[in-house]
CSV table of C-alpha atoms and ligand atoms in Angstrom, one decimal:
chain,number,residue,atom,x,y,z
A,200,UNK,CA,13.1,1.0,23.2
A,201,UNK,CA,9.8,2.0,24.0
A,202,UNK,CA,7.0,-0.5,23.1
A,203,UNK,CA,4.5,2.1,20.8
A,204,UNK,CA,5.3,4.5,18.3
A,205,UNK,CA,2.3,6.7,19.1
A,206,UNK,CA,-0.2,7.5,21.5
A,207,UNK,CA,-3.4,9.0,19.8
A,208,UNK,CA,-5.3,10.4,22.3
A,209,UNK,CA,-9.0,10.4,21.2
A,210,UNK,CA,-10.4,7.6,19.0
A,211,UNK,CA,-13.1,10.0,17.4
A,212,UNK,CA,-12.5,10.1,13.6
A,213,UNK,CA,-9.5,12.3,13.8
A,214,UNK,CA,-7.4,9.7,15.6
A,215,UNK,CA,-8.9,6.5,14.5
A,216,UNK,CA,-7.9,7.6,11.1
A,217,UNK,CA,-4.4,8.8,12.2
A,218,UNK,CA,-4.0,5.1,13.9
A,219,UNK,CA,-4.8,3.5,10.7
A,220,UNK,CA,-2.7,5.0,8.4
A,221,UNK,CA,0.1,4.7,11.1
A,222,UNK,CA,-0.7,1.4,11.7
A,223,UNK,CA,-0.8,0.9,7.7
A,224,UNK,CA,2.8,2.3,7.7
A,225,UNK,CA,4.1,0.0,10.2
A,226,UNK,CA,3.7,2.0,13.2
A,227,UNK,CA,2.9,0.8,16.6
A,228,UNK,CA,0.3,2.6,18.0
A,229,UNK,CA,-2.3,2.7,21.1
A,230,UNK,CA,-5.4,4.4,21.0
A,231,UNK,CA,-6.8,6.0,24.2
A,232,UNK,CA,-9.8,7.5,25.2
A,233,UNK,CA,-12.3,9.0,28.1
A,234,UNK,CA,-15.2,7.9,27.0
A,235,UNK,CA,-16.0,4.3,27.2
A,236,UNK,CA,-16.6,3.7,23.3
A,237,UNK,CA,-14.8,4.4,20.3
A,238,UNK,CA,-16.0,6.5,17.8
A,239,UNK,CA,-16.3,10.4,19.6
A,240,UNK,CA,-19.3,12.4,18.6
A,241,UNK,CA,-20.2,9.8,15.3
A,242,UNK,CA,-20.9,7.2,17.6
A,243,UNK,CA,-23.8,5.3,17.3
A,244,UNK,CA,-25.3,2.2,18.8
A,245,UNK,CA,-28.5,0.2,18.3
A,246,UNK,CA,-31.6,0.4,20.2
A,247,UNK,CA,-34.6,-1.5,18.7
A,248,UNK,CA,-32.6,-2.3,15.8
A,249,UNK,CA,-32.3,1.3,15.4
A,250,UNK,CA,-29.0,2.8,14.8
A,251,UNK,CA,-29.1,6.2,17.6
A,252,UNK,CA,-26.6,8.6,16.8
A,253,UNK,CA,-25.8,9.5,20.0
A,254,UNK,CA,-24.2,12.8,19.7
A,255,UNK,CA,-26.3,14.5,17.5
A,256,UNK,CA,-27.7,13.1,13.6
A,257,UNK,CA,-24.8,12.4,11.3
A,258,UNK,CA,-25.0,12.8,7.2
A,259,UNK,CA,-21.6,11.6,5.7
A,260,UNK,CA,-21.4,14.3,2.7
A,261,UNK,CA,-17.9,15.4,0.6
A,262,UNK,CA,-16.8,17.0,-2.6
A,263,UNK,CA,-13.5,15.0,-2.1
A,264,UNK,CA,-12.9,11.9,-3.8
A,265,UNK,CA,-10.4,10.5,-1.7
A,266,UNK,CA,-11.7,11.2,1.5
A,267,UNK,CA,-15.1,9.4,-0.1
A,268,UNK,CA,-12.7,6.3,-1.3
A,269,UNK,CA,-11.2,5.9,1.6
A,270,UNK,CA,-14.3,5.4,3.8
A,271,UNK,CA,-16.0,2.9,1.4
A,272,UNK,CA,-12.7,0.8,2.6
A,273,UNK,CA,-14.2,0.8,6.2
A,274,UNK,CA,-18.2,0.6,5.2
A,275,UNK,CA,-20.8,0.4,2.9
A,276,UNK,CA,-22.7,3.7,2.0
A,277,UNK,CA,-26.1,3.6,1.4
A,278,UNK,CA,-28.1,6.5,-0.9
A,279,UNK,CA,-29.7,8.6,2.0
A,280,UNK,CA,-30.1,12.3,0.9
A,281,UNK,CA,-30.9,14.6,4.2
A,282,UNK,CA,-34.2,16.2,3.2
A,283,UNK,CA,-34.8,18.0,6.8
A,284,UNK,CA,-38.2,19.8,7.7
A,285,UNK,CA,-38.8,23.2,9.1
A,286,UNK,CA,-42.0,23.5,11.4
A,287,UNK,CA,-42.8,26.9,12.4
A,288,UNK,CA,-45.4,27.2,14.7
A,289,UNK,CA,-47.2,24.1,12.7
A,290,UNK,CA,-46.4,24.9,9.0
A,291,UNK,CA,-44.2,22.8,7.6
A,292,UNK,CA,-41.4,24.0,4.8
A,293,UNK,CA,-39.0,22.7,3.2
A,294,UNK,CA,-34.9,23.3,3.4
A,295,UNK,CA,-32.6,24.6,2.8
A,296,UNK,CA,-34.1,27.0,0.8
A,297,UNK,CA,-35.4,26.1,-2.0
A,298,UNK,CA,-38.3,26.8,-4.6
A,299,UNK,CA,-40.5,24.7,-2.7
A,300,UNK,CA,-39.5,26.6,0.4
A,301,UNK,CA,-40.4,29.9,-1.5
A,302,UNK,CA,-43.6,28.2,-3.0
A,303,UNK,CA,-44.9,27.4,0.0
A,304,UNK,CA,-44.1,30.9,1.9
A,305,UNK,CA,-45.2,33.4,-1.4
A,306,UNK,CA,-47.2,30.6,-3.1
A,307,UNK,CA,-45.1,32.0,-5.9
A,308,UNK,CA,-43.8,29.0,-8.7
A,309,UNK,CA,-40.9,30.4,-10.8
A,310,UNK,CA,-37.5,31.3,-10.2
A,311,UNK,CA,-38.0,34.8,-11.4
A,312,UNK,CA,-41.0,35.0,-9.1
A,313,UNK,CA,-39.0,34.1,-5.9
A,314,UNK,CA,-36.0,36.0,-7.0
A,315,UNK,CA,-38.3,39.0,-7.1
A,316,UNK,CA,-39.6,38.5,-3.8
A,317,UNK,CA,-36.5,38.1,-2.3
A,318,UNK,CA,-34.9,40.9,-4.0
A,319,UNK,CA,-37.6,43.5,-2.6
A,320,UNK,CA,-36.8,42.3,1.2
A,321,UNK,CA,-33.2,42.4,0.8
A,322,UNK,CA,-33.3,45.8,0.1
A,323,UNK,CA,-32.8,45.9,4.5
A,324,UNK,CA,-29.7,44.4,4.5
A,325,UNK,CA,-26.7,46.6,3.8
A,326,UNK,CA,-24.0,45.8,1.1
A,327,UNK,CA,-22.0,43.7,3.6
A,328,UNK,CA,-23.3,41.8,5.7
A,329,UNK,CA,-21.0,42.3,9.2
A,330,UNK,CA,-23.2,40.0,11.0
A,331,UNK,CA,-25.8,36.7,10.8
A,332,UNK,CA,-29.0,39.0,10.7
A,333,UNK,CA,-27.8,41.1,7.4
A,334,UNK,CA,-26.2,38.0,6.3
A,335,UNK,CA,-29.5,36.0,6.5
A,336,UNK,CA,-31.6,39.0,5.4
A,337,UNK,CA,-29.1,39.6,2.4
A,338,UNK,CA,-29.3,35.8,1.0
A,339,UNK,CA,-33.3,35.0,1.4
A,340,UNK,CA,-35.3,38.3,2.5
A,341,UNK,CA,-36.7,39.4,5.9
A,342,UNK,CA,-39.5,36.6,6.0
A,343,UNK,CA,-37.5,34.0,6.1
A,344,UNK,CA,-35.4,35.3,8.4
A,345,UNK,CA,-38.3,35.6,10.5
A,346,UNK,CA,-39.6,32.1,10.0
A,347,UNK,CA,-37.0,29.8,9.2
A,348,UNK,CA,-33.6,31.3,10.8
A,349,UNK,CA,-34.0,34.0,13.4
A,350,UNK,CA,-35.3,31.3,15.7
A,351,UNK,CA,-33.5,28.2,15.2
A,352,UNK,CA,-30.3,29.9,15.1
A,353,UNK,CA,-31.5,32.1,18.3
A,354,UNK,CA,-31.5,28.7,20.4
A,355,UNK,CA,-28.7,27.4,18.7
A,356,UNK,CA,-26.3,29.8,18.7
A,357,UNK,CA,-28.3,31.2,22.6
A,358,UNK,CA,-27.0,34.9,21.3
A,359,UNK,CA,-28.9,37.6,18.9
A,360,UNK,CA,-28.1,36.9,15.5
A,361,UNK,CA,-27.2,40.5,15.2
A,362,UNK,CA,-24.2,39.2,17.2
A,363,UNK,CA,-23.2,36.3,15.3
A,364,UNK,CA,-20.8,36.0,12.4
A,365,UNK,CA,-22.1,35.4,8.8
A,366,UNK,CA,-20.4,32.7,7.9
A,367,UNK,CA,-22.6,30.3,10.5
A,368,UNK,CA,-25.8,30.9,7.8
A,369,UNK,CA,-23.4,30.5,4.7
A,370,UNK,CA,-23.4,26.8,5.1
A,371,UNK,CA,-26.8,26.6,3.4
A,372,UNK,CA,-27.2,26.5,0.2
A,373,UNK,CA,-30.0,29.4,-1.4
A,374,UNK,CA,-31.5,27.5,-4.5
A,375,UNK,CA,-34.0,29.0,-7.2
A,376,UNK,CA,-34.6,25.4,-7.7
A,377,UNK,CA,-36.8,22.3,-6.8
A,378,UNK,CA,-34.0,21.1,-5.1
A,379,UNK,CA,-34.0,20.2,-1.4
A,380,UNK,CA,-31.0,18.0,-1.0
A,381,UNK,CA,-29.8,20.0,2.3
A,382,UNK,CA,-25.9,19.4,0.9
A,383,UNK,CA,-24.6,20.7,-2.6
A,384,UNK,CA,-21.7,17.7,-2.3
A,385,UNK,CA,-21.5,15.2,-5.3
A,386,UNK,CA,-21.0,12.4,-2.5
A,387,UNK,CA,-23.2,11.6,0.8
A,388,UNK,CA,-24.9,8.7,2.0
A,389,UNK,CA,-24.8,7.1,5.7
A,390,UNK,CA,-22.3,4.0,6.9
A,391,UNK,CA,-24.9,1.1,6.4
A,392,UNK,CA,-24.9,-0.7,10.3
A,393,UNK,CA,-23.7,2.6,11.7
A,394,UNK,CA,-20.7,4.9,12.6
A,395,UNK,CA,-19.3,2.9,15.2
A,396,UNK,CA,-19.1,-0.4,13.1
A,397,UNK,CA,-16.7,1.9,10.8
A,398,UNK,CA,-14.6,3.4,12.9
A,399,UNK,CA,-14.1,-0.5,14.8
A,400,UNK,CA,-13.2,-1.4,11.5
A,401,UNK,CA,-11.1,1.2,11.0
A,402,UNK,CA,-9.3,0.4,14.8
A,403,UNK,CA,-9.2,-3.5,13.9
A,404,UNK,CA,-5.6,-5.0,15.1
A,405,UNK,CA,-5.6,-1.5,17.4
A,406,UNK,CA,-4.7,-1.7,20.8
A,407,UNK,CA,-7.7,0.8,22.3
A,408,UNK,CA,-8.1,1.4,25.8
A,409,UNK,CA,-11.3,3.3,26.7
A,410,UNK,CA,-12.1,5.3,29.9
A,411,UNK,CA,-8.9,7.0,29.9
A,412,UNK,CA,-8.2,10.6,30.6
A,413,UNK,CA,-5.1,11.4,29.0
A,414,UNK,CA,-5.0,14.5,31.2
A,415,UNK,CA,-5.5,13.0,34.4
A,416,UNK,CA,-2.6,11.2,33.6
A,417,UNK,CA,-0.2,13.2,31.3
A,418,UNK,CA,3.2,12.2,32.4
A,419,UNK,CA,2.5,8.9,32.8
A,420,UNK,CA,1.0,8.7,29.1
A,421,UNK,CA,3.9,10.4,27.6
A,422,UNK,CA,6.4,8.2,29.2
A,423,UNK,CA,5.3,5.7,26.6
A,424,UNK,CA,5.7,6.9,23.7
A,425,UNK,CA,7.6,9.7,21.2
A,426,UNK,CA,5.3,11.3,19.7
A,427,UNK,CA,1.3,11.7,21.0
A,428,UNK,CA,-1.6,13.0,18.4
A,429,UNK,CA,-4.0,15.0,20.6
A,430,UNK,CA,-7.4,15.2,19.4
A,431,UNK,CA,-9.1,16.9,23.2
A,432,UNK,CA,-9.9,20.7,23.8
A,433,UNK,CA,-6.7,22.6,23.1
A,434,UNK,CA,-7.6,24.8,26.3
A,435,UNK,CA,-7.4,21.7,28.4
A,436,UNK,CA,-4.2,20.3,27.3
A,437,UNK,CA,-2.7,23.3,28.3
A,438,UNK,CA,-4.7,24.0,31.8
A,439,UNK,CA,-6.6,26.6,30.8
A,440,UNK,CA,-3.7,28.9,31.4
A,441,UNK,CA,-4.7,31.3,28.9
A,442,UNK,CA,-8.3,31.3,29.7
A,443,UNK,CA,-11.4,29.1,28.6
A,444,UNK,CA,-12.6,28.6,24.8
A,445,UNK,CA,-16.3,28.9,24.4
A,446,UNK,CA,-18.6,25.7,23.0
A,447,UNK,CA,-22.2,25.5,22.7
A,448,UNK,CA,-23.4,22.1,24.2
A,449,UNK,CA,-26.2,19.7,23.5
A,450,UNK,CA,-28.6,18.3,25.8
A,451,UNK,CA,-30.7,15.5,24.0
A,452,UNK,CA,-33.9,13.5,25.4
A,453,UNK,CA,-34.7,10.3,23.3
A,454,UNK,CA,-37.3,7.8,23.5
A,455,UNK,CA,-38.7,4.9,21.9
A,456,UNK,CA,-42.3,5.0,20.8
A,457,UNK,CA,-44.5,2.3,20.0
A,458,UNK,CA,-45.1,3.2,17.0
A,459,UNK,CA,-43.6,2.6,13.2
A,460,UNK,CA,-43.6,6.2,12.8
A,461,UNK,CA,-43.3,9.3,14.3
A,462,UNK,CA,-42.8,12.1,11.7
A,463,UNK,CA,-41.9,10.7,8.4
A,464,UNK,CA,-38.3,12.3,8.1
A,465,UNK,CA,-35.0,11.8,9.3
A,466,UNK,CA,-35.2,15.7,10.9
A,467,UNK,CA,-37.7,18.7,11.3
A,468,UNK,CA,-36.1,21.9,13.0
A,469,UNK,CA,-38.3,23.8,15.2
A,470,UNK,CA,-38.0,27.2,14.1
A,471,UNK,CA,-39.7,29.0,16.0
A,472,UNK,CA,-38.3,30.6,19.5
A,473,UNK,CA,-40.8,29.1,21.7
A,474,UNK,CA,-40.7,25.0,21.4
A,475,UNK,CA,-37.9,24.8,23.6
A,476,UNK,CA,-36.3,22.2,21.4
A,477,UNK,CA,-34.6,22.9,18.0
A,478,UNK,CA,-34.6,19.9,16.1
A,479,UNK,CA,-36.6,16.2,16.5
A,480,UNK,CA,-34.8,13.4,15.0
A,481,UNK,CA,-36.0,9.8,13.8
A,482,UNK,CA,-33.2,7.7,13.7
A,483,UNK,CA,-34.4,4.9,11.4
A,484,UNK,CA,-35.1,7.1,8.4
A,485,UNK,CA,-31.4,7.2,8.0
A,486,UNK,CA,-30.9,3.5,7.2
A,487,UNK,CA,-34.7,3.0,5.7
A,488,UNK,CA,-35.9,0.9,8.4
A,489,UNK,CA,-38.6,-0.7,8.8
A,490,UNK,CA,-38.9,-1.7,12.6
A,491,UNK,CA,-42.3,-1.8,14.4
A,492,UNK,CA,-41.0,0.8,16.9
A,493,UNK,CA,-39.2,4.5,16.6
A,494,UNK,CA,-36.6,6.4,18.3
A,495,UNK,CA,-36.7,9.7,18.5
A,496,UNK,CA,-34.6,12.6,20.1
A,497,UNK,CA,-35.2,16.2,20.7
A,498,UNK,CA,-32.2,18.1,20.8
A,499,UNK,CA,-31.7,21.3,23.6
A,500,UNK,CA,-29.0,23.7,22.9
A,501,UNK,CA,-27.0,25.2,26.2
A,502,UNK,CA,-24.4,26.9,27.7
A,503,UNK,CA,-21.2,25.3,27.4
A,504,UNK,CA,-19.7,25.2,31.3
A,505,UNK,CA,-16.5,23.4,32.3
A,506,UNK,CA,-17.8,19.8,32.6
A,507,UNK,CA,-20.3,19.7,30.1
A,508,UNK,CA,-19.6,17.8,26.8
A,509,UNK,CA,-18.3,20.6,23.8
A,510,UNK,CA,-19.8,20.5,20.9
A,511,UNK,CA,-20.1,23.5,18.9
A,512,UNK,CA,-16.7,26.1,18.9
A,513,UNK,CA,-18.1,29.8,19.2
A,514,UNK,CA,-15.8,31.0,16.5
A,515,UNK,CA,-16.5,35.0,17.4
A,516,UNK,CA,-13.8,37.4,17.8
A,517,UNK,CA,-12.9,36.9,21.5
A,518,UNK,CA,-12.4,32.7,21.1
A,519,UNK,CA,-10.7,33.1,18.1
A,520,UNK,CA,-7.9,35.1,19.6
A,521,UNK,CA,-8.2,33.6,22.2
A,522,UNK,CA,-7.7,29.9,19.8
A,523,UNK,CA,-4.5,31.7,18.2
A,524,UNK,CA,-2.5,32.2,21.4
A,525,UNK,CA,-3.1,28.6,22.2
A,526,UNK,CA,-2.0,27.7,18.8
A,527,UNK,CA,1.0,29.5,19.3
A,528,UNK,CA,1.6,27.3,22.4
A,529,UNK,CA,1.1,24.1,20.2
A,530,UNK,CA,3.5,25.3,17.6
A,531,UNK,CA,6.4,24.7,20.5
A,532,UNK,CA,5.4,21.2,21.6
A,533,UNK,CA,7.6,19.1,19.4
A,534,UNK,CA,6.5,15.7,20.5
A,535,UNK,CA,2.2,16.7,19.8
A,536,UNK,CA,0.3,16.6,16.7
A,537,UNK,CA,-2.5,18.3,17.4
A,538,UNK,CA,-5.7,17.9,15.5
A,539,UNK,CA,-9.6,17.5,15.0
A,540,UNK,CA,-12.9,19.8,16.0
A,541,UNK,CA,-11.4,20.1,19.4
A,542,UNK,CA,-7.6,20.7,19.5
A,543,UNK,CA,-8.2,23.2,16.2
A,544,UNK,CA,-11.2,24.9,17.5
A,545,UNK,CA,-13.2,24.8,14.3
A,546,UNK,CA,-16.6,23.9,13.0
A,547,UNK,CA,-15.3,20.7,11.1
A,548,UNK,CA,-17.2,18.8,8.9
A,549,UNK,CA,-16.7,14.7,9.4
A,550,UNK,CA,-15.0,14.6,6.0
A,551,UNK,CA,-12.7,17.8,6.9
A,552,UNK,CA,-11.6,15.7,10.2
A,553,UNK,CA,-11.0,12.7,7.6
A,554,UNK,CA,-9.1,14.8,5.2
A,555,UNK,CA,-6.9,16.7,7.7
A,556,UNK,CA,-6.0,13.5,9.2
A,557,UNK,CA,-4.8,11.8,6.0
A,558,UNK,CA,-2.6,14.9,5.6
A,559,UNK,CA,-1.4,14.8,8.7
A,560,UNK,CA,-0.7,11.4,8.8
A,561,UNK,CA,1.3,11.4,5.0
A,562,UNK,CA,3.5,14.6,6.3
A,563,UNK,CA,4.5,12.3,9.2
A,564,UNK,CA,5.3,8.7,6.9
A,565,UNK,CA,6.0,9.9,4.2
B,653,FAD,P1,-14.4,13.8,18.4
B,653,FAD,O1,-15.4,13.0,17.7
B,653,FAD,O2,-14.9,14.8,19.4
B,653,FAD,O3,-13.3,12.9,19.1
B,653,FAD,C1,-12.4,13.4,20.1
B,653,FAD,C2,-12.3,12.3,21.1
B,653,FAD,O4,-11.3,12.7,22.0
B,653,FAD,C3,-13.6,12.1,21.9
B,653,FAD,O5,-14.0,10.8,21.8
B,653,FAD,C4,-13.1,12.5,23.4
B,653,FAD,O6,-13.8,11.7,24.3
B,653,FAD,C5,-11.6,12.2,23.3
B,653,FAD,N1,-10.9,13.0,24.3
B,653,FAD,C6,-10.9,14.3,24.5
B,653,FAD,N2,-10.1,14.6,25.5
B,653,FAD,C7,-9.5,13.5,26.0
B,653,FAD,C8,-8.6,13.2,27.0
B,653,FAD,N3,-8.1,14.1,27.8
B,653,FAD,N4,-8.2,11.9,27.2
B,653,FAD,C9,-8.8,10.9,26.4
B,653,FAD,N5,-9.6,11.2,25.4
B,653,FAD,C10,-10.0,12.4,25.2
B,653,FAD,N6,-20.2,16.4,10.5
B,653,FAD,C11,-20.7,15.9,9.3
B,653,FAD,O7,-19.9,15.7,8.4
B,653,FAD,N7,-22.0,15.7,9.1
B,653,FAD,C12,-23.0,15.9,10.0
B,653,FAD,O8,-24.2,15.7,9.8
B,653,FAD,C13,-22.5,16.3,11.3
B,653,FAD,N8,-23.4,16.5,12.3
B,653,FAD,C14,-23.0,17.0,13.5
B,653,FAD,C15,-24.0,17.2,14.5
B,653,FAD,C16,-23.6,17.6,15.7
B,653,FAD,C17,-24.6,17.8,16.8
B,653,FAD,C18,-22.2,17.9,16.0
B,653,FAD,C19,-21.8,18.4,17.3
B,653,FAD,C20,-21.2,17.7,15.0
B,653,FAD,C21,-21.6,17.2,13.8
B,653,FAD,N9,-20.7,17.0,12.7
B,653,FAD,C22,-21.1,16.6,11.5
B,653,FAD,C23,-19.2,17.1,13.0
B,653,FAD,C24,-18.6,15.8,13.4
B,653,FAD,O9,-19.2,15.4,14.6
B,653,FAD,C25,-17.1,16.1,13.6
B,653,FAD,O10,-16.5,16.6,12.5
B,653,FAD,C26,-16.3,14.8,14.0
B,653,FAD,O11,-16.9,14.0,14.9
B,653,FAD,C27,-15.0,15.3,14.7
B,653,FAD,O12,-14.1,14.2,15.0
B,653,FAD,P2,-12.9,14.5,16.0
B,653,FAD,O13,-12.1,13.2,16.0
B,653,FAD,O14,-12.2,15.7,15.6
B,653,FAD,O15,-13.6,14.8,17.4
B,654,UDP,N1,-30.2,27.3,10.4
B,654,UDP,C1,-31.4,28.0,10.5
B,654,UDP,N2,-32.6,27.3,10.4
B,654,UDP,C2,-32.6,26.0,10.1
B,654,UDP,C3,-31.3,25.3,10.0
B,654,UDP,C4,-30.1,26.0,10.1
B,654,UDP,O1,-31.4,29.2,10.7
B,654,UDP,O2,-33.6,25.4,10.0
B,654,UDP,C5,-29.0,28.1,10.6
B,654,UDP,C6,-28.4,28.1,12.0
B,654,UDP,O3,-27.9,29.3,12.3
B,654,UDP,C7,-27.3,27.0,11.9
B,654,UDP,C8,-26.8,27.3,10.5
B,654,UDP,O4,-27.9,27.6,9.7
B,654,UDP,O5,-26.4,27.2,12.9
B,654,UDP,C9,-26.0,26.2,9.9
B,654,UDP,O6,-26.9,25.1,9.8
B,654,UDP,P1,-26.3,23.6,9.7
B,654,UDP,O7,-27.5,22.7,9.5
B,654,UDP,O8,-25.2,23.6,8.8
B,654,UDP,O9,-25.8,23.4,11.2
B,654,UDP,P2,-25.2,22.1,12.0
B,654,UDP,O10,-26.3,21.5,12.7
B,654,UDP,O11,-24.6,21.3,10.9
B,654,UDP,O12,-24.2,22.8,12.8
């Protein structure tokens, strides 16, 4: 008789959410991880009295009503909208694009107006868009392209947009509205007292064990158990032996400034190709606070090299292959679940992670 039921390797929000529904259904599980906290990329920790998310800014949004019920069982939400700036070589607009975006690049005021304008600059894209320039061009005219995308997405993505898939610009929304909620979900708000406080809540009565590399370790690991959920880089579980996916990674700089405020938002992208940054982010606009000091952190994008933390899948044509033949090598590991950002290779949205873990959990107890 072995002492667990499961070994869920990652305690990100894939498998502390598997480990409490298997937990819930009388399961004996233990939670591992590399890192030395809990929560994966949502993880955030207080400096200041400042809660820093430390892997990037993280806006809890969903159009699903059970995903958004079952995280109010774990925290309280509060009613932050993300209203993030654009600064392009000092003028400030609004996003996503909105009216007041197009008021304040055409001065124009009316739907019709901006509708007009974008109408005449779309005429340079062609009827389908194969890539993130036409795509961009297509939905909001060559100006904005030029101002508010080309850029950003330039040192995001660190390839030509001609280069790039559409779907990457199709996450935001194009609104002939004053409307500048970034999301169009009915639900979204930010874990009062931070990720991390959720996802311990969701661990509570969970054996964890943190700075563990499953991989360093593997036979060892699986000795203990039937079944293991694996929430890592599907390229590393299986040694790379097919080749190695593609991430863009992060590089962030924060500091704490003496002062109560540094830029009066939660986010302002830099949009332009020169400011070597993409995005600054004050962390206490998230929860209102009122502190006498800031934190703030400039992002970096990079190159993704064997080492470096993955954040971002490059979901072009050669990774996505590439992503199928190692799902194919998944589909014969009987004992593995694997799931999350990382063992599916996708661009997955916290509540997507949250949903896909439910599922996976209620195909496995029900
Ligand atoms: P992770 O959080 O990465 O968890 C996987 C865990 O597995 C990690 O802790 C890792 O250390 C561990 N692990 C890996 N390999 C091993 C191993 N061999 N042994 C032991 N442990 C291992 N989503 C939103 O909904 N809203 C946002 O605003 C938002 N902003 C984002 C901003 C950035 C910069 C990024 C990169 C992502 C953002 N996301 C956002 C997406 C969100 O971060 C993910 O959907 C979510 O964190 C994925 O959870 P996960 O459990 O799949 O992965
Ligand atoms: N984007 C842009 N300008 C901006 C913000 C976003 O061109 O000011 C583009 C960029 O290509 C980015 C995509 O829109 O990759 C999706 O943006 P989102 O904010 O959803 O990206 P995330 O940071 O969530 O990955």
């Amino acid at each position: 008789m072995m002492e667990y039921d499961y070994l869920i390797v990652g305690a990100g929000l894939f498998g502390a959410v598997f480990a409490e529904r298997a937990t819930a259904a009388g399961r004996r599980v233990l939670v591992i991880d590399k890192r030395s906290h809990i929560a994966g990329n949502v993880y955030t920790e207080p400096v200041e009295g400042i809660n820093v998310h430390r892997y990037g800014p993280h806006i809890f949004h969903t159009h699903m009503d059970e995903v958004w019920e079952y995280v109010h069982r774990f925290a309280t939400f509060n009613d932050f909208v993300y209203r993030p700036l654009a600064n392009y070589r000092g003028e400030m607009y609004s996003l996503p694009f909105n009216m007041h975006t197009f008021r304040q690049m055409w001065g124009v005021t009316t739907a019709e107006e901006a509708a007009a304008r974008i109408a005449q600059q779309r005429a340079a894209a062609p009827q389908e868009p194969q890539n993130l320039e036409e795509q961009a061009i297509s939905l909001v005219g060559t100006e904005i392209y030029q101002k508010l995308i080309k850029g950003y997405t330039e040192k995001q993505w660190g390839r030509p947009c001609t280069e790039l898939p559409p779907f990457i610009i199709k996450r935001l929304p194009v609104r002939l509205e004053y409307n500048d909620n970034y999301y169009n979900d009915p639900h979204q708000g930010i874990p009062m007292g931070g990720y991390t406080a959720m996802v311990q809540r969701m661990l509570q009565g969970i054996e964890v064990r943190l700075g563990q590399d499953y991989l360093a370790d593997r036979a060892a690991w699986d000795a203990l158990v039937p079944r293991v959920v694996y929430t890592g880089p599907i390229d590393a579980f299986f040694g790379y032996r097919l080749g190695t996916l593609e991430y863009r990674s992060l590089r962030f700089e924060t500091e704490v400034l003496n002062q109560p405020d540094f830029q009066g938002r939660a986010a302002v992208n830099y949009t332009d190709r020169d400011t070597p940054w993409t995005r600054i982010i004050e962390h206490k606009h998230f929860e209102f606070g009122t502190q006498q000091k800031t934190v703030v952190t400039r992002e970096f994008s990079k190159e993704w090299q064997r080492g470096d933390e993955p954040y971002y899948p490059v979901n072009d044509a050669r990774n996505s292959a590439l992503y199928a033949q190692y799902r194919e090598l998944a589909q014969r590991e009987p004992r593995h679940i694997f799931g999350g950002r990382l063992a599916e290779y996708r661009y997955y949205d916290m509540d997507d992670v949250i949903h896909l873990a439910l599922q996976a959990a209620e195909r496995e107890f029900k």
